[in-house]
Coordinates of C-alpha atoms in Angstrom, one line a residue:
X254 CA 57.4 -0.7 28.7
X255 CA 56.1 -3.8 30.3
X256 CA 54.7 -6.5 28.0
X257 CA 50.8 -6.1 30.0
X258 CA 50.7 -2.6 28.3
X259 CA 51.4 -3.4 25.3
X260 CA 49.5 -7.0 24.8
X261 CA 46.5 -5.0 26.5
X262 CA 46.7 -2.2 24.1
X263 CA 46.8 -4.6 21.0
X264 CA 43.9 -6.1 22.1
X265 CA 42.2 -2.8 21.9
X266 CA 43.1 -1.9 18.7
X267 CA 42.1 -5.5 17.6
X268 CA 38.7 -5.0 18.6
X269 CA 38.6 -1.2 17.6
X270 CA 40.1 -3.5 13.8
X271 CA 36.7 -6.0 14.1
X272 CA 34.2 -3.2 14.5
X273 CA 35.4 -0.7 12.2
X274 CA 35.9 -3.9 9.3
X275 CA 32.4 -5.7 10.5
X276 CA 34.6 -8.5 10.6
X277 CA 32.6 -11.5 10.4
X278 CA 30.0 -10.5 8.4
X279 CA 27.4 -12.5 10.9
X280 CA 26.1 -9.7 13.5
X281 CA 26.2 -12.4 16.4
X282 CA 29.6 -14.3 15.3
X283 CA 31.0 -10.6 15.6
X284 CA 29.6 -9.5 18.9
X285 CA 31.0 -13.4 20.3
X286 CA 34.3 -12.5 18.7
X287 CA 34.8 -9.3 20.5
X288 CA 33.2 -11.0 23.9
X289 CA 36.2 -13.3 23.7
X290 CA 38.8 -10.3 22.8
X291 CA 37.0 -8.8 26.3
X292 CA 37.5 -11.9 28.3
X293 CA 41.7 -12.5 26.9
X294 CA 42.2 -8.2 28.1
X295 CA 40.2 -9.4 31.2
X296 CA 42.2 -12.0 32.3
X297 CA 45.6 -9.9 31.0
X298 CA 44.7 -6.6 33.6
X299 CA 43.6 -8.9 36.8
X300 CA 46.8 -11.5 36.3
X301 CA 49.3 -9.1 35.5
X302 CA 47.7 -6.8 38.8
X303 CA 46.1 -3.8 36.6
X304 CA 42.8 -4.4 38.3
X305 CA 40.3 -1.8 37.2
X306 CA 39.0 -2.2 40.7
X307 CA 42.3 0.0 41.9
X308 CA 44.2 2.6 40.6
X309 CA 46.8 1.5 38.7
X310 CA 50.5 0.7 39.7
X311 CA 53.6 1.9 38.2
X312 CA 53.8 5.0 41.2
X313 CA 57.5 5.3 40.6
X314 CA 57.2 5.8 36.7
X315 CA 54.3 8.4 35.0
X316 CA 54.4 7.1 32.1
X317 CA 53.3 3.8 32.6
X318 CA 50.8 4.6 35.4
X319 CA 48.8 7.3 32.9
X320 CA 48.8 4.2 30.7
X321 CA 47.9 2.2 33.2
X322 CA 45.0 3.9 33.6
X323 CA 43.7 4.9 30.0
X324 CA 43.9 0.7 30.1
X325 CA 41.9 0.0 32.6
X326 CA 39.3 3.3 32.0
X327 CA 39.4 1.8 28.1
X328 CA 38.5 -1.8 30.0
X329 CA 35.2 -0.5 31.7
X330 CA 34.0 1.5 28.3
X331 CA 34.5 -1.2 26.2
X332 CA 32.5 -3.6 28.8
X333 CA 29.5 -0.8 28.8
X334 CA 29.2 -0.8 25.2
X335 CA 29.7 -5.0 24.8
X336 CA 26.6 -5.2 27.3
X337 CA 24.6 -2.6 25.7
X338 CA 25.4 -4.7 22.2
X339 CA 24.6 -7.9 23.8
X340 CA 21.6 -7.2 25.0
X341 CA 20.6 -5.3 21.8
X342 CA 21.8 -8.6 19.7
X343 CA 21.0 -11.2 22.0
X344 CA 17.4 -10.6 24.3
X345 CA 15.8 -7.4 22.3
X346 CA 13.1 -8.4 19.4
X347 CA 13.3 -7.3 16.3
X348 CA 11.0 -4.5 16.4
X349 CA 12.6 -3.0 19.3
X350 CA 15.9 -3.1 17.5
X351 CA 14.5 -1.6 14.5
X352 CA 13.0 1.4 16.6
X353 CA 16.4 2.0 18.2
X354 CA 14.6 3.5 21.7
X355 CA 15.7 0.8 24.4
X356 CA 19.3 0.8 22.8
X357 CA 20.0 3.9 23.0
X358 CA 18.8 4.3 26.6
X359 CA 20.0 1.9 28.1
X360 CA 23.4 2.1 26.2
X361 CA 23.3 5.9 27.7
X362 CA 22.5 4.5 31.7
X363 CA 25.3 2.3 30.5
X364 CA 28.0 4.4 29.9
X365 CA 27.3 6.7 32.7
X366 CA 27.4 3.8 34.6
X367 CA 30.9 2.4 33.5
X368 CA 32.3 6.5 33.3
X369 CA 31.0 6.7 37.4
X370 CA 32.5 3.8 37.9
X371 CA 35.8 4.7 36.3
X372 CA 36.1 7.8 38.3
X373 CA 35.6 6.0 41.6
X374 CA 38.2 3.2 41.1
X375 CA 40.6 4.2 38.7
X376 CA 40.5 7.7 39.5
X377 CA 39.8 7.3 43.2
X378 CA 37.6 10.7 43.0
X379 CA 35.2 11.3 45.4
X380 CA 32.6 9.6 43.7
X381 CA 29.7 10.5 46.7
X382 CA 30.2 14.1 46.2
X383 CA 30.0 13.6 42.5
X384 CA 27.0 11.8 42.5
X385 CA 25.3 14.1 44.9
X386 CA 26.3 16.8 42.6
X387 CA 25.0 15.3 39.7
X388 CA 21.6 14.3 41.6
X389 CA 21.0 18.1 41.9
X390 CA 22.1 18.8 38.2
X391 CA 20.5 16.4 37.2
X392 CA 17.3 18.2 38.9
X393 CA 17.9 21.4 37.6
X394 CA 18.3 19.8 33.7
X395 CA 15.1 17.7 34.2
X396 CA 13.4 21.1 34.7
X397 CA 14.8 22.2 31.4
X398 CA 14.0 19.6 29.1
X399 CA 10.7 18.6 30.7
X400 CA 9.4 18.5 27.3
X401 CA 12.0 16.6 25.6
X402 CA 11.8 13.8 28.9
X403 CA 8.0 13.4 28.0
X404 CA 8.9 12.5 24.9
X405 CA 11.5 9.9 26.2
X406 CA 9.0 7.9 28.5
X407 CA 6.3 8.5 26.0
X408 CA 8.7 6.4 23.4
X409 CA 8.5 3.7 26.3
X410 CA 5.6 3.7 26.3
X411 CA 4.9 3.6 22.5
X412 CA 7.4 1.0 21.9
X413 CA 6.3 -1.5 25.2
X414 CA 2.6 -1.3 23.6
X415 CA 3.8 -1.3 19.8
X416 CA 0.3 0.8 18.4
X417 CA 2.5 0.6 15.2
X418 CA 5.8 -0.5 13.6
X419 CA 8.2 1.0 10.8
X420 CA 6.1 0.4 7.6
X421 CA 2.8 0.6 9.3
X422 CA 0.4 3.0 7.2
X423 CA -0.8 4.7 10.2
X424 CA -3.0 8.7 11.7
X425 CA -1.3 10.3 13.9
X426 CA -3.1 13.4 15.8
X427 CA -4.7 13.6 12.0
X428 CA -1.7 13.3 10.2
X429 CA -1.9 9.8 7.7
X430 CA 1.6 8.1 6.6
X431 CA 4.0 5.3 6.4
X432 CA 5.9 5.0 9.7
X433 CA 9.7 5.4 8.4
X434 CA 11.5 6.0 11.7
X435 CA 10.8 5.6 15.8
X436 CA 13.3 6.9 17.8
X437 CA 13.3 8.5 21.7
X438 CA 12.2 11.2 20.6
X439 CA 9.4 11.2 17.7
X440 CA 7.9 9.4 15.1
X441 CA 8.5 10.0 11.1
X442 CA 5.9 9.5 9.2
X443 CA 5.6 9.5 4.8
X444 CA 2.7 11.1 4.0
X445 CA 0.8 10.5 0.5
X446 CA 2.0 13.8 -0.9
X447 CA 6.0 12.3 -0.1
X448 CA 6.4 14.7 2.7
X449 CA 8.4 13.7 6.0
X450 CA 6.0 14.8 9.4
X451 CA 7.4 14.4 12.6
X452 CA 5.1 13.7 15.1
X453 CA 6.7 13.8 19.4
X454 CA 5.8 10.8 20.9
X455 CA 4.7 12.6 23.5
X456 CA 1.9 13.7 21.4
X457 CA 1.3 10.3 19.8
X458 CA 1.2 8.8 23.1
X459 CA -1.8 11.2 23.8
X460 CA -3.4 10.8 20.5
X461 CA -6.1 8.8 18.7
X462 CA -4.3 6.2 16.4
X463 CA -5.6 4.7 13.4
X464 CA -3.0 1.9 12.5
X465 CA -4.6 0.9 8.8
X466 CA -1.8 -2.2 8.5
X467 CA -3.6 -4.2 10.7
X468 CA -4.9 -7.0 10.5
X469 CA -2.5 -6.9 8.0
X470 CA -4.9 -8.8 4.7
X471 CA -7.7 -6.6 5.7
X472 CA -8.5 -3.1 4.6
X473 CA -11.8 -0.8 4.4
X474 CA -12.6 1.2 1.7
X475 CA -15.9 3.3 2.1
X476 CA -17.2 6.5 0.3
X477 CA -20.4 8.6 0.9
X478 CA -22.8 9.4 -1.4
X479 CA -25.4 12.1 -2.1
X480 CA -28.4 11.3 -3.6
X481 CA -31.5 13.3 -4.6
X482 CA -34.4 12.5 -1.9
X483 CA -36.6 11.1 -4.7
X484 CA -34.9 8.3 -5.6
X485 CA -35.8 5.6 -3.8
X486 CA -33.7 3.9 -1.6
X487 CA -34.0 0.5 -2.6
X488 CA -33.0 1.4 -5.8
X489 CA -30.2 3.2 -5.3
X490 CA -29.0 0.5 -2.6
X491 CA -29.7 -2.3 -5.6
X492 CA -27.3 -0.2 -7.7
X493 CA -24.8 0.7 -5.1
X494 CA -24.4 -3.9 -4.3
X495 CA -23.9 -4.1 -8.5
X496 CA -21.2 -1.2 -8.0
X497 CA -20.1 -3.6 -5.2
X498 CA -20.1 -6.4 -6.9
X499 CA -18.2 -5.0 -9.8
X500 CA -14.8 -4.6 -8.6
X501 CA -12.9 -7.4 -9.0
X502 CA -10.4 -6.9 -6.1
X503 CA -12.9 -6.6 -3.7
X504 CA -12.7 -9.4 -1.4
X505 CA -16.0 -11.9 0.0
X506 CA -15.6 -11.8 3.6
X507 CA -15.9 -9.1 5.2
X508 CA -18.9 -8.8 2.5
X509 CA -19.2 -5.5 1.2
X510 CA -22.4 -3.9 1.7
X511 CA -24.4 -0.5 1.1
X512 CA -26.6 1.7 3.3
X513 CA -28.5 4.6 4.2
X514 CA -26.5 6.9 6.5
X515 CA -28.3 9.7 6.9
X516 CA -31.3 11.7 5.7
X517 CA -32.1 15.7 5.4
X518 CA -34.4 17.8 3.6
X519 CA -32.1 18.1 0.3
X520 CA -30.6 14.8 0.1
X521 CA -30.1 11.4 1.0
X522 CA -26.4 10.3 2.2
X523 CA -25.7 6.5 1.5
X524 CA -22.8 4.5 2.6
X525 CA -20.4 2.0 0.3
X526 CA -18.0 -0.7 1.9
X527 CA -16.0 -2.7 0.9
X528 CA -13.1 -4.7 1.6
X529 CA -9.1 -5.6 0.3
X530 CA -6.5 -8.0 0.7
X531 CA -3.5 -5.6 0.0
X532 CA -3.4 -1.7 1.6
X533 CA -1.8 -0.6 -2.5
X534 CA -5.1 -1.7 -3.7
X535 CA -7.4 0.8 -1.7
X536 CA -6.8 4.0 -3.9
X537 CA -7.4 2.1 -7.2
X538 CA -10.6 0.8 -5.8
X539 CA -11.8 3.4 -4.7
X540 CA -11.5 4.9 -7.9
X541 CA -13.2 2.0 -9.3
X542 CA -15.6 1.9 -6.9
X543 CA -16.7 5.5 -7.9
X544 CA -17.0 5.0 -11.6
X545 CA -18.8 1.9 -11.2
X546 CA -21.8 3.5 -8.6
X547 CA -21.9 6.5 -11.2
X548 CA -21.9 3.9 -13.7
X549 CA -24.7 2.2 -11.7
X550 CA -26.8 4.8 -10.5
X551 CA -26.9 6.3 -14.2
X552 CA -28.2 3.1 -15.1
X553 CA -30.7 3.0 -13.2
X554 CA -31.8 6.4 -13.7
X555 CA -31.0 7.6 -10.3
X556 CA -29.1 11.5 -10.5
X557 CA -26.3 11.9 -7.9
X558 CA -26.6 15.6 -6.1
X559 CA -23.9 18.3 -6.0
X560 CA -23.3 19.4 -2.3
X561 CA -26.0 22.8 -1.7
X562 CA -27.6 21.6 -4.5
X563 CA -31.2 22.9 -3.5
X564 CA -34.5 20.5 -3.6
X565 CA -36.2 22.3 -6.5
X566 CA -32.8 21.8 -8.5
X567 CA -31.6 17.8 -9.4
X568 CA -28.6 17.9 -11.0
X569 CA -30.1 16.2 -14.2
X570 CA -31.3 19.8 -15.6
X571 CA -31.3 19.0 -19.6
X572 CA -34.5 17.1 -20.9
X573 CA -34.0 13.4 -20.4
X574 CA -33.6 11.1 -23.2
X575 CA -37.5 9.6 -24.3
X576 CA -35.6 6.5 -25.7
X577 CA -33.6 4.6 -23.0
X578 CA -31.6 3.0 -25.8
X579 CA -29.8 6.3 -26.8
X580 CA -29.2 7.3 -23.6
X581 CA -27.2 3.9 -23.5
X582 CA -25.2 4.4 -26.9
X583 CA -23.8 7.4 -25.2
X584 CA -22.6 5.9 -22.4
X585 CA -20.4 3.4 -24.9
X586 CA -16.7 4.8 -25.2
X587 CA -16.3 3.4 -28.9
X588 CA -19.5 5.6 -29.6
X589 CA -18.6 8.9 -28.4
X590 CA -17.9 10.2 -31.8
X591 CA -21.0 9.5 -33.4
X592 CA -23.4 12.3 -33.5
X593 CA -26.7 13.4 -32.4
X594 CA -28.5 11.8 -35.6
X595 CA -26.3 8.8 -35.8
X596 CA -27.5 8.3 -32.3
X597 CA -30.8 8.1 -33.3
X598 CA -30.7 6.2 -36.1
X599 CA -28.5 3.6 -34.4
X600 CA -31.1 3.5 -31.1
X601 CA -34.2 1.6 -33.3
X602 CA -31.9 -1.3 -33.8
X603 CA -31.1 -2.2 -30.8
X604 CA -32.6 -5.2 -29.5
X605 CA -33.0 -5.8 -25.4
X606 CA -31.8 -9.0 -23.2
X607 CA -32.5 -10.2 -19.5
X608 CA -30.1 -12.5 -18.1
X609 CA -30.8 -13.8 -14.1
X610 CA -28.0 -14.3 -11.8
X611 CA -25.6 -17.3 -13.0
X612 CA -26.8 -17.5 -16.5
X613 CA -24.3 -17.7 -19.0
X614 CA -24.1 -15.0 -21.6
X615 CA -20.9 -16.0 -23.6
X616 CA -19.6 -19.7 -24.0
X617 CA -15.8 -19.7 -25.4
X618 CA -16.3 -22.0 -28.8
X619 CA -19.2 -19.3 -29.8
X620 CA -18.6 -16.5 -32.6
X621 CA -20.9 -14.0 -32.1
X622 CA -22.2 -11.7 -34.3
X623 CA -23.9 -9.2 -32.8
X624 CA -22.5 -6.7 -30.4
X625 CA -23.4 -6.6 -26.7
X626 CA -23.4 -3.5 -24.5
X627 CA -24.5 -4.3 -20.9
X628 CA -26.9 -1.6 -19.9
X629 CA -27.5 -2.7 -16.0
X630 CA -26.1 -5.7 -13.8
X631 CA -22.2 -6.8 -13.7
X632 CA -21.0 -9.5 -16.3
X633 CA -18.3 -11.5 -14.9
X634 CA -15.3 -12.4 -18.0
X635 CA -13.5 -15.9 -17.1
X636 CA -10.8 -17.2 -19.4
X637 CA -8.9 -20.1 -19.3
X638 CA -5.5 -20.9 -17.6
X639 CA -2.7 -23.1 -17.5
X640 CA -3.8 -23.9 -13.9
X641 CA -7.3 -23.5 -14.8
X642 CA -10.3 -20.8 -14.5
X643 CA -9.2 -16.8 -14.1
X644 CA -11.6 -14.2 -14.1
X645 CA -10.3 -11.7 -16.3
X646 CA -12.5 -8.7 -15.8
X647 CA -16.1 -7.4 -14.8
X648 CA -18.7 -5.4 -17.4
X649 CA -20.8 -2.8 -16.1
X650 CA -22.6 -0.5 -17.3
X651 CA -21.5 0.9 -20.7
X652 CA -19.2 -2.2 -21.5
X653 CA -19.5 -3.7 -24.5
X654 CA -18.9 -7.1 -25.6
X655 CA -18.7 -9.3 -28.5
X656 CA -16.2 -7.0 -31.1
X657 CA -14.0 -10.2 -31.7
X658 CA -16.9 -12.3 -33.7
X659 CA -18.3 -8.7 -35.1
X660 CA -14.9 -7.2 -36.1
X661 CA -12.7 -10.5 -37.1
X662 CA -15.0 -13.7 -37.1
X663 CA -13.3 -15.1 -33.8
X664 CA -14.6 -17.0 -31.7
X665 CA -15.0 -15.4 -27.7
X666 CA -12.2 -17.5 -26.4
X667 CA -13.6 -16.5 -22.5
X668 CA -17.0 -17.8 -21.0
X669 CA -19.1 -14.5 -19.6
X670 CA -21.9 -14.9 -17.0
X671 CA -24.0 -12.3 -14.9
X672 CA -23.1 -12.1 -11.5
X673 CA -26.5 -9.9 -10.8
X674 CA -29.4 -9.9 -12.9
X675 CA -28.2 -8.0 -15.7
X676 CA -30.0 -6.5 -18.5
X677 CA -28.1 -5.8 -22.2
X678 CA -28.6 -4.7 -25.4
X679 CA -27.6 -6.3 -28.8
X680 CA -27.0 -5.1 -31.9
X681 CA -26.5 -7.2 -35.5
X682 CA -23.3 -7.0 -37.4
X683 CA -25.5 -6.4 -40.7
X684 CA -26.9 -3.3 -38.8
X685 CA -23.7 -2.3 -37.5
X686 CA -22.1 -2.3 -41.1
X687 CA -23.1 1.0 -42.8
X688 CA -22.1 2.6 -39.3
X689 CA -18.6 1.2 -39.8
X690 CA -18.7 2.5 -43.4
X691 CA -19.2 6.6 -42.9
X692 CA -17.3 6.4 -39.4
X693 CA -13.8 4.8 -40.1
X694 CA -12.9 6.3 -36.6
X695 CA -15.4 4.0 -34.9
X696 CA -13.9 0.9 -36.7
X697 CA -10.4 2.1 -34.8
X698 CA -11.7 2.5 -31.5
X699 CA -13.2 -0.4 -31.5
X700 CA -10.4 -2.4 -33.1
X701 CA -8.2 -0.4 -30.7
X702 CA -10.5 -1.7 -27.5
X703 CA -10.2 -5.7 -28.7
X704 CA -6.6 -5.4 -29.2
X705 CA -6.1 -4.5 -25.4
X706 CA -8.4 -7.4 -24.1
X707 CA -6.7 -9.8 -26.7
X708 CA -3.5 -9.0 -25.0
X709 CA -4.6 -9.5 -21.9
X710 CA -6.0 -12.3 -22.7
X711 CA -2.4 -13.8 -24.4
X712 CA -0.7 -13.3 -21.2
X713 CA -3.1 -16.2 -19.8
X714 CA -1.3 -18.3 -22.3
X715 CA -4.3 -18.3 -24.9
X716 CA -2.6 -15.8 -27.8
X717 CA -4.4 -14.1 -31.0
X718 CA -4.1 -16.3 -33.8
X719 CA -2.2 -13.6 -35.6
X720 CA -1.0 -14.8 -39.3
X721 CA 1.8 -12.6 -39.6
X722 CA 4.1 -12.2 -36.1
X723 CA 5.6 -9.0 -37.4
X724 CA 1.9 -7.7 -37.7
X725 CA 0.5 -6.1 -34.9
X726 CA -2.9 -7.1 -33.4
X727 CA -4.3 -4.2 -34.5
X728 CA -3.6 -4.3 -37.6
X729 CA -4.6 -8.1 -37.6
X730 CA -8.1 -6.8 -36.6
X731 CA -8.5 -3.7 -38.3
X732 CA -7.9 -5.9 -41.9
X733 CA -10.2 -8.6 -40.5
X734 CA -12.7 -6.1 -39.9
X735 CA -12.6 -4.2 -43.8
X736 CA -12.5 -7.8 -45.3
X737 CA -15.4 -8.8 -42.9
X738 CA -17.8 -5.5 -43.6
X739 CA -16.2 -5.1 -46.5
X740 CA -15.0 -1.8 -45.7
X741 CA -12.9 0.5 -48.1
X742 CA -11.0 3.3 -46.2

């Protein structure tokens, strides 16, 4: 066998060696590697006169001229696919690459491309008549998969325009998930519920699309309310901004904002939006931003309404409570287990607070020994950092305030303001005292409650001055708070 054969051959299988081993590593060192393996076979077929612009020589032996030809057929394949990677590594962006559509096209017009040409001068078959051939095959299999061909220039079209990219949280013809995959055929989408839909680009290219990743540090959050006709609207809109304002993650431009969206006989529909930074925030806030304007509305006496929930009928039905003050203590988590008459006896002592917007409630050096439960308005709860000022959390309605000076004797450790004008109610640590003493389970709760801020309030580098480090925090309080109260149980 004569030595072009076999030098071209190993220079095959050292390329076939380089892309099997993804030797280099480097994705463009490897595609310049196997460029320069192209251009020594190159320059081995035209110099030693197996030109893959003629058939082959070697007439007189079979052998060698069947060889001679897989050689030179191998030369043009291995030139379609080193264009089709060049052009891929080299001039496509990123996203294109990631989507995989103009690869595999054009690696396909490619091929057929360097296989034609292969017929027609390796082979020497008639290449006209095969074309011509094709041309009406090709007619008759463009008939067939019309469908799957819309999708194909559809894909173009998506991926020219780029309405989305793999890990866009987009809607799709109503379907709403994370793009995962963009191919010449369809899109795959992640939907909430961790199912895979594929939606044909065909039908995405017809489609209304919501593409929620853009701008990328800006997301909306809105939710509808129903609210019984006779409330009145500034009121309820005054308690939907404190809901607003309450959520911590909410960002300050875009502003949030509240409004009246519509109006029937039965009920009035009011709109809340709102703003975020990061799309994995919206369902938590959302959340929050529920609680808070039933937290806000409750406060200010305003009854949400059930859906065909009739005029005559608001969804309040019971009696409501002739003391505002009790209908507060039951809105306090570390109070649900008190009853009825506790309630009542607790209500009298409770004394009432106005605060504007930007007074301060709470200063950090203060003990305070009275208990605080925020009955309208949002509190704002800054502690101190390492690199200075963090706000920590927001109060609404129903938060209470001020267990660390009433339980253990501590001082507040975080400066509290009102970010709206706020209204809360106070109640003594003398007068709190024979409650603790005939309901141990309050004492826990509300031990249990502090001991959750206090860690969250360690983790800004400000820890509990806990005597013991094997004692828990809640421990720590719960003997501050007997010794305190002087409590027994």
């Amino acid at each position: 066998m004569n030595n072009p054969l076999i030098f071209g051959f190993a220079l095959v299988a050292f390329d076939v060696a380089i892309w099997r081993c993804a030797i280099p590593k480097n994705e463009v060192a490897r595609l310049l590697v196997r460029l320069c393996v192209y251009a020594a076979l190159s320059s081995l077929l035209f110099n030693s006169g197996l030109s893959p612009f003629s058939k082959a020589p070697y007439a007189d032996s079979k052998p060698l001229h069947v060889l001679g030809q897989v050689l030179e057929i191998i030369w043009w394949l291995m030139g379609a696919r080193l264009l089709s990677l060049a052009l891929d590594t080299l001039l496509l962006p990123k996203t294109w690459r990631r989507q995989r559509l103009f690869q595999d096209v054009f690696g396909a017009l490619v091929f057929l491309a360097a296989v034609v040409a292969a017929l027609g001068f390796v082979l020497e078959l008639p290449v006209r008549g095969l074309v011509a051939t094709s041309g009406a095959l090709a007619i008759v299999l463009g008939l067939a998969i019309q469908s799957t061909l819309s999708d194909v220039f559809a894909g173009i079209v998506i991926n020219t325009t780029e309405p989305y990219h793999i890990g866009n949280w987009v809607a799709i013809d109503g379907v709403e998930g994370k793009v995962l995959e963009m191919n010449w055929r369809a899109t795959h989408l992640l939907t909430s519920q961790g199912n895979i839909v594929i939606v044909p680009n065909a039908v995405a290219a017809k489609a209304k699309i919501t593409n929620s990743s853009r701008p990328p540090t800006l997301h909306g959050i809105t939710i509808l309310l129903e609210i019984t006709p006779e409330a009145r609207p500034g009121t309820v809109l005054a308690a939907l901004e404190a809901a607003l304002a309450g959520v911590r993650a909410v960002i300050a431009d875009p502003a949030p904002y509240a409004l009246v969206k519509r109006t029937s006989a039965i009920s009035v529909t009011y709109e809340a939006t709102a703003y975020v930074d990061d799309m994995s925030k919206k369902l938590a806030v959302t959340n929050e931003l529920y609680d808070l304007c039933y937290r806000q509305l409750e406060a200010a006496g305003v009854a949400l309404r059930p859906l065909g929930a009739g005029y005559a009928q608001p969804l309040a039905a019971a009696a409501p409570e002739t003391d505002p003050r009790m209908h507060l203590l039951r809105r306090v988590e570390m109070f649900a287990a008190l009853t009825q008459d506790e309630l009542k006896r607790l209500a009298p002592l409770l004394s009432r607070r106005d605060y504007e917007r930007g007074d301060t409630v709470v200063t950090p050096d203060k003990v305070l020994d009275q208990l605080t439960i925020v009955d309208s308005g949002v509190l704002s709860v800054v502690a101190e950092d390492a690199s200075g000022p963090v706000e920590v959390t927001r109060l609404g309605p129903g938060d209470a305030l001020g267990e660390a000076g009433l339980l253990a004797g501590m001082p507040a450790r975080v400066t509290i303001s009102a970010l709206t004008a706020s209204t809360v109610f106070q109640l003594n640590k003398d007068d709190l005292t024979p409650l603790l003493k005939d309901q141990p389970d309050v004492a826990r709760l509300m031990c249990q409650m502090l001991s959750r801020r206090r860690d969250t309030l360690d983790k800004l580098g400000t820890p509990t001055p806990v005597a013991q480090s094997e004692q828990s925090v809640f421990q720590w309080l719960l003997d501050g708070m007997r010794k305190l109260h002087d409590l027994t149980f």
